[in-house]
Protein backbone atom coordinates (compact mmCIF):
# COMPACT_ATOMS: atom_id res chain seq x y z
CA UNK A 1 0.00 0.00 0.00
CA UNK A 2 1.41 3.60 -1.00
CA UNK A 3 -0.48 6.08 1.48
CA UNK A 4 -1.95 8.95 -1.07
CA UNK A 5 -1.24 11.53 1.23
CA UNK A 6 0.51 12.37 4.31
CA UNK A 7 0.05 15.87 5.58
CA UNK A 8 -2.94 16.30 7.87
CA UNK A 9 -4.76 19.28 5.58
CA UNK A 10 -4.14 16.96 2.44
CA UNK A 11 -6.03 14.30 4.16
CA UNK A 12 -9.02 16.36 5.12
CA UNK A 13 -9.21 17.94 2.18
CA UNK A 14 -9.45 14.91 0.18
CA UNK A 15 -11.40 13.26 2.86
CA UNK A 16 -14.11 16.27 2.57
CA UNK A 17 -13.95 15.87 -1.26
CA UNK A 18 -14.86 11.97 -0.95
CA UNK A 19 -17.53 12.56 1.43
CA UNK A 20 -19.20 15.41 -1.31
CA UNK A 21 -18.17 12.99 -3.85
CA UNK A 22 -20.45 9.71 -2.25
CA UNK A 23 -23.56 12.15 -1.39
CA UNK A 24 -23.77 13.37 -4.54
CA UNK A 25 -23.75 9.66 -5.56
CA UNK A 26 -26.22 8.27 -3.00
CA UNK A 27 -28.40 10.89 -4.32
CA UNK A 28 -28.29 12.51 -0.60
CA UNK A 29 -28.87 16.70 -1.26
CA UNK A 30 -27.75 18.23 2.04
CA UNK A 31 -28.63 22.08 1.92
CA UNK A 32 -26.16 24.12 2.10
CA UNK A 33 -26.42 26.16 5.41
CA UNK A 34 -26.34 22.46 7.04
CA UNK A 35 -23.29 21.15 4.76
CA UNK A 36 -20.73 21.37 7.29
CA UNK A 37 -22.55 20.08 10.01
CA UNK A 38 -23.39 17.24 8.49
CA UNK A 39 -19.94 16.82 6.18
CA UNK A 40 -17.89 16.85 9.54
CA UNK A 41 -20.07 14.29 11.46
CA UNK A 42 -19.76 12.03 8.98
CA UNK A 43 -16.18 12.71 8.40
CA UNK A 44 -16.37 11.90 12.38
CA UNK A 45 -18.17 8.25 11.71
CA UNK A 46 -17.55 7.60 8.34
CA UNK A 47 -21.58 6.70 8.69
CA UNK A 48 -23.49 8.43 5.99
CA UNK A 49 -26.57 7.81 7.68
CA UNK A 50 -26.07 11.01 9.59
CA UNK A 51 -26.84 12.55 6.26
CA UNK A 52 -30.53 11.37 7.08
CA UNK A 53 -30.40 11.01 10.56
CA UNK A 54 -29.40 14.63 11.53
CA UNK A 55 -32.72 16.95 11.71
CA UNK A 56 -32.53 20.44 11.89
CA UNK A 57 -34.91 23.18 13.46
CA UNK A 58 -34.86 25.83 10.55
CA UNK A 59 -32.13 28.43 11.13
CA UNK A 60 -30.39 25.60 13.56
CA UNK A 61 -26.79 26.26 12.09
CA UNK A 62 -26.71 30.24 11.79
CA UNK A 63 -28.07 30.59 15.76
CA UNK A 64 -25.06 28.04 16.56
CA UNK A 65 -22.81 29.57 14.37
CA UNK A 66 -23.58 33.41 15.64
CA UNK A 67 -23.61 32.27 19.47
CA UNK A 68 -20.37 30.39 19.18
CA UNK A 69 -19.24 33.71 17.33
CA UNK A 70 -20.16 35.45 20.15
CA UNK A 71 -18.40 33.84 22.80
CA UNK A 72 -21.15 31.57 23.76
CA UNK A 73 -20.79 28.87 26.69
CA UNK A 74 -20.79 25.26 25.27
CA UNK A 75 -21.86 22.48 27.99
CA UNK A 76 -21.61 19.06 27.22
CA UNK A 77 -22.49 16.00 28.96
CA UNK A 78 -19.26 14.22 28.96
CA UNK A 79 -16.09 15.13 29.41
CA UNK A 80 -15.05 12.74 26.14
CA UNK A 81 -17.10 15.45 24.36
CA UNK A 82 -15.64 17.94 25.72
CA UNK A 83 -12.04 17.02 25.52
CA UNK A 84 -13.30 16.82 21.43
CA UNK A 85 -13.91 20.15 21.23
CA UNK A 86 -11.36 22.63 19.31
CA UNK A 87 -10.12 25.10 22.07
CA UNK A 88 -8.06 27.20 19.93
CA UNK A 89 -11.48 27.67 17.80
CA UNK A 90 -12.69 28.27 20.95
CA UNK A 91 -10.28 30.43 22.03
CA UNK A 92 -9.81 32.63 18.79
CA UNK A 93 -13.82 33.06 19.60
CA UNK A 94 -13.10 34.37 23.34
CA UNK A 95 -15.39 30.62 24.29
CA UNK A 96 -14.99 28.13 26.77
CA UNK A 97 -16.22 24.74 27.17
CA UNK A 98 -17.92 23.52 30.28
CA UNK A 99 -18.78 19.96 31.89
CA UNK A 100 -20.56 19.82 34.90
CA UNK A 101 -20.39 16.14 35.08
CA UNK A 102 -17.39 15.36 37.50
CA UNK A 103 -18.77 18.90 39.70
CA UNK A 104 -19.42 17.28 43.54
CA UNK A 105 -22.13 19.75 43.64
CA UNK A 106 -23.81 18.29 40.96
CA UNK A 107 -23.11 14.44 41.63
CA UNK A 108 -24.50 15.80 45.85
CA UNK A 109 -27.40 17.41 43.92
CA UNK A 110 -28.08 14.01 41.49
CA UNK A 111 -28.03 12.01 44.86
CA UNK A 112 -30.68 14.11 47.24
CA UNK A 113 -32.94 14.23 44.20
CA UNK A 114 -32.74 10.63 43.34
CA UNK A 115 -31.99 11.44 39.42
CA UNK A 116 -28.85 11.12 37.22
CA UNK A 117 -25.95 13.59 37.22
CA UNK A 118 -26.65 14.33 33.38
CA UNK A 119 -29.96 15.97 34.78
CA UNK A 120 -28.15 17.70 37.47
CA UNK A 121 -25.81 19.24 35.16
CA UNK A 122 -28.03 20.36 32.84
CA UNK A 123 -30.17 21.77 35.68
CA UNK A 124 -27.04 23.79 36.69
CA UNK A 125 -26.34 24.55 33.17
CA UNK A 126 -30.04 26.19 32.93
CA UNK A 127 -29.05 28.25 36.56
CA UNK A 128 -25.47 29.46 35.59
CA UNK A 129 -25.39 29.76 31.43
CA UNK A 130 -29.17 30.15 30.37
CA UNK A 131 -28.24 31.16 26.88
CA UNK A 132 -25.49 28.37 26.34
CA UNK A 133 -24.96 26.22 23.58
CA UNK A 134 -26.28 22.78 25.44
CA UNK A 135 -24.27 19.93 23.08
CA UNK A 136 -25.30 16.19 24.71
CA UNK A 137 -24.02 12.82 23.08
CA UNK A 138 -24.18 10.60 25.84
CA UNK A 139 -27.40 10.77 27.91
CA UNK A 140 -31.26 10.98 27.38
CA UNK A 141 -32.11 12.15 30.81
CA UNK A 142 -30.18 14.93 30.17
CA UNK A 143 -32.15 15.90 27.14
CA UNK A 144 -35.50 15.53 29.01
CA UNK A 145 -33.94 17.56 31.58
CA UNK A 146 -33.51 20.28 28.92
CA UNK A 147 -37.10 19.71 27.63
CA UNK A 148 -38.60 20.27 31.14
CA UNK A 149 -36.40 23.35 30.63
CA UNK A 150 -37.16 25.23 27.87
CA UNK A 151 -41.36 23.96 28.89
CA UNK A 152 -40.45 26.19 31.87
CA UNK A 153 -39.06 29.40 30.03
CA UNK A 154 -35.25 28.36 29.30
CA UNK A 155 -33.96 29.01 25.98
CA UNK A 156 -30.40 28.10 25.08
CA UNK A 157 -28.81 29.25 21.99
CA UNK A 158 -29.24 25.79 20.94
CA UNK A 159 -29.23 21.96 21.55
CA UNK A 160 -27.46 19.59 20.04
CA UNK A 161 -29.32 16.24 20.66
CA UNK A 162 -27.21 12.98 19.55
CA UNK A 163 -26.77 10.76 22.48
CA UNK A 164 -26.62 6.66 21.60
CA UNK A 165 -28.03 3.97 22.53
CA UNK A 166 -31.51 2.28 23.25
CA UNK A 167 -33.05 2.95 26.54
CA UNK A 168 -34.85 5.83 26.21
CA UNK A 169 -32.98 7.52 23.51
CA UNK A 170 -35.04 7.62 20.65
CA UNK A 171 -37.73 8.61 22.81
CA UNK A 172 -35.47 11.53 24.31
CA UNK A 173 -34.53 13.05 21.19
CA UNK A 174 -38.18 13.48 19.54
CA UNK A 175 -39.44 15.02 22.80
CA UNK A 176 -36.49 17.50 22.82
CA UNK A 177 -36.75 18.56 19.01
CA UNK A 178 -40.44 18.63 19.69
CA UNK A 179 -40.31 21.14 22.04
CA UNK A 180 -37.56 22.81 20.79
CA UNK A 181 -40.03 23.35 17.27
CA UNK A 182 -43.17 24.43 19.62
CA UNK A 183 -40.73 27.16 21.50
CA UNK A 184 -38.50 28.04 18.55
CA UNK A 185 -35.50 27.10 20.88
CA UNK A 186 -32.74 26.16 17.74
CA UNK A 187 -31.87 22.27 17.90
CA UNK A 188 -30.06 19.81 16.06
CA UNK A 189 -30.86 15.74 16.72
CA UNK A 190 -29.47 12.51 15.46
CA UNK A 191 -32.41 11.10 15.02
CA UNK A 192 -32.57 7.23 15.87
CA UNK A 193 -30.24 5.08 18.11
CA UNK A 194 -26.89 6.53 16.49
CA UNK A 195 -25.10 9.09 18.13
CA UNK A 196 -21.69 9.57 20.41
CA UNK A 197 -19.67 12.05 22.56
CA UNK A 198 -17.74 12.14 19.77
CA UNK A 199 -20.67 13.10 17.31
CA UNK A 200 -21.69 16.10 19.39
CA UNK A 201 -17.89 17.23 19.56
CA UNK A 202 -18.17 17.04 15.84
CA UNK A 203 -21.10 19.45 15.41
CA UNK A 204 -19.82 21.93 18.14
CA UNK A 205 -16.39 21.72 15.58
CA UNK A 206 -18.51 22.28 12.66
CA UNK A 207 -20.39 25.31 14.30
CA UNK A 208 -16.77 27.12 15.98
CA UNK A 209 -14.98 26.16 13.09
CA UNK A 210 -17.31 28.29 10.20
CA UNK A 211 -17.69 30.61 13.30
CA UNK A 212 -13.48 31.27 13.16
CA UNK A 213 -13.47 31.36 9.42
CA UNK A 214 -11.29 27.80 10.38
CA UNK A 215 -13.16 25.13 7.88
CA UNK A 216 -9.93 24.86 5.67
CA UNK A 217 -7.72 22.94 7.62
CA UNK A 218 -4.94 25.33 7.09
CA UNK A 219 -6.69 28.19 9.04
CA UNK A 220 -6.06 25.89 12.15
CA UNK A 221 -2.49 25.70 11.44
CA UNK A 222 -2.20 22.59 9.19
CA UNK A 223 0.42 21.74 6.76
């Protein structure tokens, strides 16, 4: 085997051009303001069911794109997600990137109320950064804690719903983008079983990077 290319940005580049290249054959039409979203999951997963899977409240993308822009809060429900996240995206942005999950107060909070510490965090989250961007891959109570949310008045700059798995999880992401659609709160769900940490670090990516002018790979540095 001769590798084609060896330089990170070459293999992006040509990875990005694939992905375009098997859509367009699949007969998949992604619009365009969702394009990058859904280009870097599946450059994530190498899964092009995400190009059916991911839904989109309309406008999902810009309100992600302008609150990351803006130095929005992201919160995520694992610290695998967060440890995906670009920081110096983040950082050219004037971000940060929160999880609650290993907080005592939360896990001392989780235990009094008899609930998970997903549902704690995101209960803090709604306290301490009501206008974050709220990016869960791992856990469905979490998303019907941010349901129960935004029923109550909170509304994040947006949720990213893609946890995996099958307890509860398919259930938990059409409640979420249901009431995200009834309050206009700005969401973005995996719809089905598939999903990951590592999904929802891909979307937050997607967002910061077209946020940072940073979707070529050389604006991050690359050779």
């Amino acid at each position: 085997m001769t590798p084609q290319h060896h330089l990170p940005a070459d293999i992006e580049r040509t990875s990005m051009g694939i992905i375009t290249e098997e859509l367009a054959q699949r007969g998949l039409e992604i619009p365009p303001e969702n394009a990058a979203v859904v280009k870097r999951v599946i450059h994530t997963t190498a899964d092009f069911d995400y190009a059916v899977n991911l839904h989109f409240t309309p406008g999902a993308v810009a309100a992600g794109v302008a609150a990351v822009r803006g130095g929005a809060t992201i919160i995520t429900d694992t610290n695998m997600a967060l440890a995906g996240i670009t920081k110096p995206g983040l950082a050219k942005l004037g971000g940060q990137a929160l999880c609650f999950m290993a907080d005592p107060a939360v896990a001392a909070a989780a235990k009094e109320a008899g609930t998970t510490r997903a549902v704690a965090a995101m209960h803090k989250a709604a306290r301490e950064y009501p206008a974050a961007v709220l990016a869960v891959g791992n856990a469905p109570t979490a998303l019907l804690a941010i349901a129960d949310e935004i029923e109550n008045g909170l509304r994040p700059a947006l949720v990213i719903a893609v946890p995996v798995g099958f307890v509860n999880v398919v259930e938990s992401k059409e409640r979420l983008f249901a009431a995200c659609m009834q309050y206009g709160v700005p969401a973005i769900a995996a719809m089905g079983r598939k999903g990951g940490s590592n999904v929802a670090a891909a979307i937050c990516n997607a967002l910061v990077y077209q946020a940072a002018e940073m979707l070529d790979p050389k604006a991050r540095g690359w050779q």
